[in-house]
């Protein structure tokens, strides 16, 4: 696979307000360390020097985060107003995300819901686990796409949807379910070091801002044609069908939200709404951190 470089930046979507990039694996979004020259923000400044905002610390407003080891779709706001509209979508839980992963072993259930509370772990290198300091409830949905093998060992390609937003949630949940992500050195208890990367990829991103709908698919990197170590043996679900199912559910929820708003405007009673549920302390703190940087512009 082609390594990341300053001029190797794939653009999935671009408008006057937003850019969505296909982030390379093992590239940080930003860094204050002088020796880390290759970051997503440095790639953006190289590719779009005219779009960098000197009133922000990094030059670009990242609407959300991806781990250093994770590849895939990541949205960047190009001005303060756009950042605010994206923030509103995250705060009201209107954003839909799905990830592709290769995990160790053959997952027996075709679909499963993983519910483990995650807290900070004081063990060196194990930053977040299902125990320890201040665990918080979280939930992930897993659907099997293919059973196969990676470098001769049993592996499964899955699609993951985080329904909450904890740090390292998908990595911790897969490990807790007995199927750590291929190449995840941290959550394989420092055993899985042979693969060239961690096999987690942000595949689908939908942010329905009031001004525009941002909806992108980042190409599947876990194909035999790209990595001969991965050999699928049996298909359980097709990726395109699973993504369409996710889109249909999302559109249905959005329609229900619009109907609720119309009912409120007409003086009716408010119905229960997942999007209107109270944000957690962690989510509120993260949103306040985002707003603090945006306020500099």
mmCIF file of C-alpha atoms in Angstrom:
data_model
loop_
_atom_site.group_PDB
_atom_site.id
_atom_site.type_symbol
_atom_site.label_atom_id
_atom_site.label_comp_id
_atom_site.label_asym_id
_atom_site.label_seq_id
_atom_site.Cartn_x
_atom_site.Cartn_y
_atom_site.Cartn_z
ATOM 1 C CA UNK A 1 0.000 0.000 0.000
ATOM 2 C CA UNK A 2 1.182 3.514 -0.816
ATOM 3 C CA UNK A 3 2.483 5.326 2.289
ATOM 4 C CA UNK A 4 1.190 8.743 3.260
ATOM 5 C CA UNK A 5 2.975 11.811 1.912
ATOM 6 C CA UNK A 6 2.478 15.570 1.939
ATOM 7 C CA UNK A 7 0.979 15.583 -1.561
ATOM 8 C CA UNK A 8 -1.025 12.360 -1.233
ATOM 9 C CA UNK A 9 -4.423 13.676 -0.082
ATOM 10 C CA UNK A 10 -7.657 12.196 -1.411
ATOM 11 C CA UNK A 11 -10.691 14.511 -1.512
ATOM 12 C CA UNK A 12 -14.133 12.905 -1.234
ATOM 13 C CA UNK A 13 -16.257 16.073 -1.171
ATOM 14 C CA UNK A 14 -15.684 19.808 -1.510
ATOM 15 C CA UNK A 15 -17.911 22.867 -1.322
ATOM 16 C CA UNK A 16 -17.440 26.497 -0.320
ATOM 17 C CA UNK A 17 -17.982 25.522 3.328
ATOM 18 C CA UNK A 18 -16.630 21.986 3.749
ATOM 19 C CA UNK A 19 -14.007 19.527 2.585
ATOM 20 C CA UNK A 20 -14.234 15.807 3.322
ATOM 21 C CA UNK A 21 -10.942 13.965 2.968
ATOM 22 C CA UNK A 22 -10.106 10.281 2.864
ATOM 23 C CA UNK A 23 -7.560 10.324 5.678
ATOM 24 C CA UNK A 24 -4.549 8.054 5.296
ATOM 25 C CA UNK A 25 -3.802 5.563 8.047
ATOM 26 C CA UNK A 26 -0.987 6.370 10.494
ATOM 27 C CA UNK A 27 -1.341 10.113 9.917
ATOM 28 C CA UNK A 28 -2.294 12.434 12.759
ATOM 29 C CA UNK A 29 -4.935 15.076 12.234
ATOM 30 C CA UNK A 30 -2.683 17.679 13.807
ATOM 31 C CA UNK A 31 0.317 17.885 16.091
ATOM 32 C CA UNK A 32 2.171 20.440 18.190
ATOM 33 C CA UNK A 33 5.371 18.385 17.971
ATOM 34 C CA UNK A 34 7.934 20.069 15.739
ATOM 35 C CA UNK A 35 9.281 16.740 14.454
ATOM 36 C CA UNK A 36 5.882 15.526 13.183
ATOM 37 C CA UNK A 37 5.902 17.105 9.747
ATOM 38 C CA UNK A 38 3.281 14.916 8.090
ATOM 39 C CA UNK A 39 -0.202 15.589 9.477
ATOM 40 C CA UNK A 40 -3.585 16.045 7.892
ATOM 41 C CA UNK A 41 -3.445 19.768 8.548
ATOM 42 C CA UNK A 42 -0.051 20.018 6.822
ATOM 43 C CA UNK A 43 -1.465 18.091 3.847
ATOM 44 C CA UNK A 44 -4.415 20.500 3.715
ATOM 45 C CA UNK A 45 -2.141 23.545 3.899
ATOM 46 C CA UNK A 46 -0.013 22.113 1.084
ATOM 47 C CA UNK A 47 -3.047 21.333 -1.097
ATOM 48 C CA UNK A 48 -5.216 24.344 -0.216
ATOM 49 C CA UNK A 49 -2.946 27.131 1.108
ATOM 50 C CA UNK A 50 -5.541 29.752 0.199
ATOM 51 C CA UNK A 51 -8.172 28.080 2.429
ATOM 52 C CA UNK A 52 -6.130 27.998 5.659
ATOM 53 C CA UNK A 53 -7.541 30.322 8.318
ATOM 54 C CA UNK A 54 -4.738 32.196 10.168
ATOM 55 C CA UNK A 55 -7.115 32.918 13.079
ATOM 56 C CA UNK A 56 -7.219 29.221 14.071
ATOM 57 C CA UNK A 57 -4.362 27.316 15.661
ATOM 58 C CA UNK A 58 -4.112 24.620 12.971
ATOM 59 C CA UNK A 59 -5.479 26.574 10.005
ATOM 60 C CA UNK A 60 -8.448 24.258 9.530
ATOM 61 C CA UNK A 61 -11.452 23.378 11.695
ATOM 62 C CA UNK A 62 -11.817 19.614 12.019
ATOM 63 C CA UNK A 63 -15.458 18.742 12.663
ATOM 64 C CA UNK A 64 -14.656 15.423 14.366
ATOM 65 C CA UNK A 65 -11.763 13.101 15.102
ATOM 66 C CA UNK A 66 -10.168 9.937 13.722
ATOM 67 C CA UNK A 67 -7.452 7.985 15.500
ATOM 68 C CA UNK A 68 -3.895 8.155 14.175
ATOM 69 C CA UNK A 69 -4.214 4.544 12.941
ATOM 70 C CA UNK A 70 -7.704 4.901 11.410
ATOM 71 C CA UNK A 71 -8.260 5.846 7.781
ATOM 72 C CA UNK A 72 -11.325 7.198 6.021
ATOM 73 C CA UNK A 73 -13.822 10.029 5.799
ATOM 74 C CA UNK A 74 -13.132 13.123 7.890
ATOM 75 C CA UNK A 75 -14.959 16.440 7.544
ATOM 76 C CA UNK A 76 -13.241 19.833 7.668
ATOM 77 C CA UNK A 77 -15.141 23.127 8.014
ATOM 78 C CA UNK A 78 -13.755 26.072 6.056
ATOM 79 C CA UNK A 79 -15.270 28.893 8.116
ATOM 80 C CA UNK A 80 -16.740 29.606 11.523
ATOM 81 C CA UNK A 81 -20.380 29.480 10.386
ATOM 82 C CA UNK A 82 -19.906 26.109 8.694
ATOM 83 C CA UNK A 83 -18.166 24.767 11.799
ATOM 84 C CA UNK A 84 -21.109 25.930 13.891
ATOM 85 C CA UNK A 85 -23.620 24.177 11.660
ATOM 86 C CA UNK A 86 -21.628 20.938 11.831
ATOM 87 C CA UNK A 87 -21.335 21.273 15.603
ATOM 88 C CA UNK A 88 -25.135 21.570 15.833
ATOM 89 C CA UNK A 89 -25.520 18.284 13.930
ATOM 90 C CA UNK A 90 -23.104 16.483 16.249
ATOM 91 C CA UNK A 91 -24.694 17.967 19.356
ATOM 92 C CA UNK A 92 -28.193 16.914 18.262
ATOM 93 C CA UNK A 93 -26.935 13.458 17.220
ATOM 94 C CA UNK A 94 -27.942 13.902 13.608
ATOM 95 C CA UNK A 95 -24.616 12.596 12.248
ATOM 96 C CA UNK A 96 -24.429 9.049 10.897
ATOM 97 C CA UNK A 97 -21.104 7.212 10.721
ATOM 98 C CA UNK A 98 -20.169 3.676 9.710
ATOM 99 C CA UNK A 99 -16.782 1.974 9.723
ATOM 100 C CA UNK A 100 -15.289 -1.017 7.959
ATOM 101 C CA UNK A 101 -12.951 -3.317 9.839
ATOM 102 C CA UNK A 102 -11.164 -6.623 9.605
ATOM 103 C CA UNK A 103 -11.353 -8.414 12.944
ATOM 104 C CA UNK A 104 -9.631 -11.539 14.222
ATOM 105 C CA UNK A 105 -11.559 -14.818 14.154
ATOM 106 C CA UNK A 106 -14.890 -15.656 12.558
ATOM 107 C CA UNK A 107 -17.777 -13.715 14.088
ATOM 108 C CA UNK A 108 -20.555 -16.289 14.495
ATOM 109 C CA UNK A 109 -23.540 -13.917 14.643
ATOM 110 C CA UNK A 110 -24.397 -12.113 11.411
ATOM 111 C CA UNK A 111 -25.514 -9.071 13.435
ATOM 112 C CA UNK A 112 -24.790 -8.152 17.013
ATOM 113 C CA UNK A 113 -25.134 -5.237 19.400
ATOM 114 C CA UNK A 114 -22.166 -4.655 21.689
ATOM 115 C CA UNK A 115 -22.863 -2.905 24.980
ATOM 116 C CA UNK A 116 -19.903 -2.399 27.293
ATOM 117 C CA UNK A 117 -19.244 0.601 29.488
ATOM 118 C CA UNK A 118 -15.869 2.176 28.749
ATOM 119 C CA UNK A 119 -13.648 4.032 31.182
ATOM 120 C CA UNK A 120 -10.057 5.205 31.394
ATOM 121 C CA UNK A 121 -7.465 2.597 32.242
ATOM 122 C CA UNK A 122 -4.382 3.607 34.196
ATOM 123 C CA UNK A 123 -2.362 0.725 32.704
ATOM 124 C CA UNK A 124 0.397 2.086 30.491
ATOM 125 C CA UNK A 125 -0.620 1.980 26.823
ATOM 126 C CA UNK A 126 -4.176 0.779 27.548
ATOM 127 C CA UNK A 127 -5.936 4.123 27.454
ATOM 128 C CA UNK A 128 -9.572 3.029 27.481
ATOM 129 C CA UNK A 129 -11.130 -0.275 28.595
ATOM 130 C CA UNK A 130 -14.401 -1.738 29.955
ATOM 131 C CA UNK A 131 -13.484 -1.012 33.544
ATOM 132 C CA UNK A 132 -11.499 1.225 35.746
ATOM 133 C CA UNK A 133 -11.983 4.975 36.112
ATOM 134 C CA UNK A 134 -15.456 6.430 35.536
ATOM 135 C CA UNK A 135 -16.853 3.911 33.002
ATOM 136 C CA UNK A 136 -19.660 5.248 30.816
ATOM 137 C CA UNK A 137 -22.278 3.242 28.892
ATOM 138 C CA UNK A 138 -21.857 2.963 25.143
ATOM 139 C CA UNK A 139 -23.221 0.902 22.286
ATOM 140 C CA UNK A 140 -22.006 -0.297 18.883
ATOM 141 C CA UNK A 141 -23.739 -2.232 16.106
ATOM 142 C CA UNK A 142 -21.771 -4.887 14.194
ATOM 143 C CA UNK A 143 -22.798 -6.643 10.983
ATOM 144 C CA UNK A 144 -20.752 -9.314 9.239
ATOM 145 C CA UNK A 145 -19.876 -8.769 5.583
ATOM 146 C CA UNK A 146 -17.445 -11.599 4.836
ATOM 147 C CA UNK A 147 -15.699 -14.475 6.550
ATOM 148 C CA UNK A 148 -12.185 -15.106 5.353
ATOM 149 C CA UNK A 149 -8.563 -15.148 6.417
ATOM 150 C CA UNK A 150 -5.773 -12.646 6.925
ATOM 151 C CA UNK A 151 -2.255 -14.017 6.414
ATOM 152 C CA UNK A 152 -3.777 -17.472 6.775
ATOM 153 C CA UNK A 153 -5.528 -16.788 10.103
ATOM 154 C CA UNK A 154 -9.359 -16.617 10.451
ATOM 155 C CA UNK A 155 -10.696 -13.085 10.031
ATOM 156 C CA UNK A 156 -14.004 -11.358 9.376
ATOM 157 C CA UNK A 157 -14.833 -8.187 7.485
ATOM 158 C CA UNK A 158 -17.489 -6.245 9.393
ATOM 159 C CA UNK A 159 -19.336 -2.955 9.235
ATOM 160 C CA UNK A 160 -19.535 -1.092 12.538
ATOM 161 C CA UNK A 161 -21.808 1.718 13.612
ATOM 162 C CA UNK A 162 -21.019 3.570 16.853
ATOM 163 C CA UNK A 163 -24.257 4.711 18.497
ATOM 164 C CA UNK A 164 -22.314 6.625 21.141
ATOM 165 C CA UNK A 165 -19.019 8.446 20.856
ATOM 166 C CA UNK A 166 -16.477 7.211 23.385
ATOM 167 C CA UNK A 167 -12.731 7.318 22.805
ATOM 168 C CA UNK A 168 -11.543 4.133 21.038
ATOM 169 C CA UNK A 169 -15.093 2.763 21.325
ATOM 170 C CA UNK A 170 -15.061 0.453 18.302
ATOM 171 C CA UNK A 171 -11.574 -0.841 19.077
ATOM 172 C CA UNK A 172 -12.470 -1.580 22.689
ATOM 173 C CA UNK A 173 -15.823 -3.153 21.809
ATOM 174 C CA UNK A 174 -14.361 -5.470 19.171
ATOM 175 C CA UNK A 175 -11.646 -6.569 21.589
ATOM 176 C CA UNK A 176 -14.201 -7.112 24.367
ATOM 177 C CA UNK A 177 -16.347 -9.225 22.042
ATOM 178 C CA UNK A 178 -13.378 -11.515 21.441
ATOM 179 C CA UNK A 179 -12.604 -10.203 17.954
ATOM 180 C CA UNK A 180 -9.933 -7.484 18.144
ATOM 181 C CA UNK A 181 -9.320 -5.453 15.022
ATOM 182 C CA UNK A 182 -6.527 -6.833 12.864
ATOM 183 C CA UNK A 183 -3.359 -4.834 13.502
ATOM 184 C CA UNK A 184 -4.649 -3.162 16.683
ATOM 185 C CA UNK A 185 -1.509 -3.480 18.787
ATOM 186 C CA UNK A 186 -2.993 -1.683 21.810
ATOM 187 C CA UNK A 187 -6.220 -3.655 22.229
ATOM 188 C CA UNK A 188 -4.730 -7.019 21.329
ATOM 189 C CA UNK A 189 -2.662 -6.681 24.517
ATOM 190 C CA UNK A 190 0.354 -5.742 22.390
ATOM 191 C CA UNK A 191 0.343 -8.993 20.420
ATOM 192 C CA UNK A 192 -0.918 -8.058 16.944
ATOM 193 C CA UNK A 193 2.089 -6.282 15.455
ATOM 194 C CA UNK A 194 2.607 -7.973 12.084
ATOM 195 C CA UNK A 195 0.046 -6.206 9.826
ATOM 196 C CA UNK A 196 1.254 -3.020 8.168
ATOM 197 C CA UNK A 197 -1.701 -1.050 9.591
ATOM 198 C CA UNK A 198 -4.714 -1.277 11.882
ATOM 199 C CA UNK A 199 -7.658 -2.414 9.768
ATOM 200 C CA UNK A 200 -10.251 0.206 10.730
ATOM 201 C CA UNK A 201 -11.667 2.581 8.121
ATOM 202 C CA UNK A 202 -14.305 5.330 8.352
ATOM 203 C CA UNK A 203 -16.418 4.249 5.404
ATOM 204 C CA UNK A 204 -19.603 6.319 5.514
ATOM 205 C CA UNK A 205 -20.309 9.821 6.806
ATOM 206 C CA UNK A 206 -23.555 11.798 6.686
ATOM 207 C CA UNK A 207 -23.870 15.301 8.183
ATOM 208 C CA UNK A 208 -27.216 16.970 7.361
ATOM 209 C CA UNK A 209 -26.372 20.633 7.968
ATOM 210 C CA UNK A 210 -29.133 23.154 7.402
ATOM 211 C CA UNK A 211 -27.397 24.595 4.340
ATOM 212 C CA UNK A 212 -26.176 21.384 2.679
ATOM 213 C CA UNK A 213 -26.192 17.633 3.045
ATOM 214 C CA UNK A 214 -22.731 16.152 3.389
ATOM 215 C CA UNK A 215 -22.824 12.462 2.488
ATOM 216 C CA UNK A 216 -19.761 10.511 1.416
ATOM 217 C CA UNK A 217 -18.491 6.975 1.018
ATOM 218 C CA UNK A 218 -14.758 6.397 1.385
ATOM 219 C CA UNK A 219 -13.663 3.488 -0.864
ATOM 220 C CA UNK A 220 -13.183 0.102 0.787
ATOM 221 C CA UNK A 221 -9.432 -0.437 1.358
ATOM 222 C CA UNK A 222 -9.856 -4.025 2.532
ATOM 223 C CA UNK A 223 -9.847 -5.762 -0.825
ATOM 224 C CA UNK A 224 -7.638 -8.611 -1.984
ATOM 225 C CA UNK A 225 -6.607 -6.491 -4.961
ATOM 226 C CA UNK A 226 -5.140 -3.948 -2.529
ATOM 227 C CA UNK A 227 -3.912 -6.329 0.166
ATOM 228 C CA UNK A 228 -3.314 -9.938 -0.844
ATOM 229 C CA UNK A 229 -3.120 -10.990 2.820
ATOM 230 C CA UNK A 230 -6.901 -10.632 3.038
ATOM 231 C CA UNK A 231 -8.737 -13.518 1.354
ATOM 232 C CA UNK A 232 -12.551 -13.596 1.648
ATOM 233 C CA UNK A 233 -14.134 -17.057 1.700
ATOM 234 C CA UNK A 234 -17.842 -16.457 2.236
ATOM 235 C CA UNK A 235 -20.123 -13.428 1.865
ATOM 236 C CA UNK A 236 -22.784 -12.889 4.542
ATOM 237 C CA UNK A 237 -23.945 -9.357 3.694
ATOM 238 C CA UNK A 238 -23.067 -7.100 0.759
ATOM 239 C CA UNK A 239 -21.527 -3.764 1.698
ATOM 240 C CA UNK A 240 -23.680 -1.737 -0.696
ATOM 241 C CA UNK A 241 -26.847 -3.314 0.676
ATOM 242 C CA UNK A 242 -25.825 -2.665 4.283
ATOM 243 C CA UNK A 243 -25.004 0.968 3.535
ATOM 244 C CA UNK A 244 -28.332 1.410 1.764
ATOM 245 C CA UNK A 245 -30.118 -0.066 4.776
ATOM 246 C CA UNK A 246 -28.302 2.392 7.022
ATOM 247 C CA UNK A 247 -29.193 5.312 4.748
ATOM 248 C CA UNK A 248 -32.857 4.284 4.663
ATOM 249 C CA UNK A 249 -32.987 4.141 8.475
ATOM 250 C CA UNK A 250 -31.308 7.526 8.728
ATOM 251 C CA UNK A 251 -33.730 9.143 6.276
ATOM 252 C CA UNK A 252 -36.647 7.633 8.195
ATOM 253 C CA UNK A 253 -35.362 9.087 11.477
ATOM 254 C CA UNK A 254 -34.865 12.497 9.856
ATOM 255 C CA UNK A 255 -38.407 12.393 8.501
ATOM 256 C CA UNK A 256 -39.735 11.540 11.969
ATOM 257 C CA UNK A 257 -37.790 14.496 13.372
ATOM 258 C CA UNK A 258 -39.318 16.850 10.806
ATOM 259 C CA UNK A 259 -42.785 15.549 11.647
ATOM 260 C CA UNK A 260 -42.139 16.145 15.350
ATOM 261 C CA UNK A 261 -41.000 19.699 14.660
ATOM 262 C CA UNK A 262 -44.118 20.313 12.586
ATOM 263 C CA UNK A 263 -46.251 18.923 15.407
ATOM 264 C CA UNK A 264 -44.568 21.243 17.912
ATOM 265 C CA UNK A 265 -45.109 24.264 15.688
ATOM 266 C CA UNK A 266 -48.785 23.383 15.397
ATOM 267 C CA UNK A 267 -49.110 23.214 19.186
ATOM 268 C CA UNK A 268 -49.144 19.425 19.573
ATOM 269 C CA UNK A 269 -47.343 17.392 22.197
ATOM 270 C CA UNK A 270 -43.723 16.432 21.714
ATOM 271 C CA UNK A 271 -43.020 12.771 21.032
ATOM 272 C CA UNK A 272 -39.929 10.950 22.334
ATOM 273 C CA UNK A 273 -36.861 11.709 20.273
ATOM 274 C CA UNK A 274 -33.469 10.037 20.304
ATOM 275 C CA UNK A 275 -31.895 13.179 18.891
ATOM 276 C CA UNK A 276 -33.345 15.302 21.679
ATOM 277 C CA UNK A 277 -31.940 13.161 24.495
ATOM 278 C CA UNK A 278 -29.601 14.901 26.903
ATOM 279 C CA UNK A 279 -25.966 15.036 25.865
ATOM 280 C CA UNK A 280 -23.469 13.378 28.168
ATOM 281 C CA UNK A 281 -20.848 15.302 30.128
ATOM 282 C CA UNK A 282 -18.132 13.943 27.833
ATOM 283 C CA UNK A 283 -19.994 15.016 24.682
ATOM 284 C CA UNK A 284 -20.726 18.450 26.145
ATOM 285 C CA UNK A 285 -17.078 18.935 27.119
ATOM 286 C CA UNK A 286 -15.927 17.935 23.639
ATOM 287 C CA UNK A 287 -18.413 20.275 21.990
ATOM 288 C CA UNK A 288 -17.315 23.124 24.272
ATOM 289 C CA UNK A 289 -13.704 22.426 23.302
ATOM 290 C CA UNK A 290 -14.620 22.672 19.612
ATOM 291 C CA UNK A 291 -16.514 25.889 20.174
ATOM 292 C CA UNK A 292 -13.601 27.389 22.089
ATOM 293 C CA UNK A 293 -11.349 27.060 19.035
ATOM 294 C CA UNK A 294 -14.036 28.248 16.609
ATOM 295 C CA UNK A 295 -14.534 31.356 18.746
ATOM 296 C CA UNK A 296 -11.013 32.455 17.831
ATOM 297 C CA UNK A 297 -12.117 33.177 14.269
#
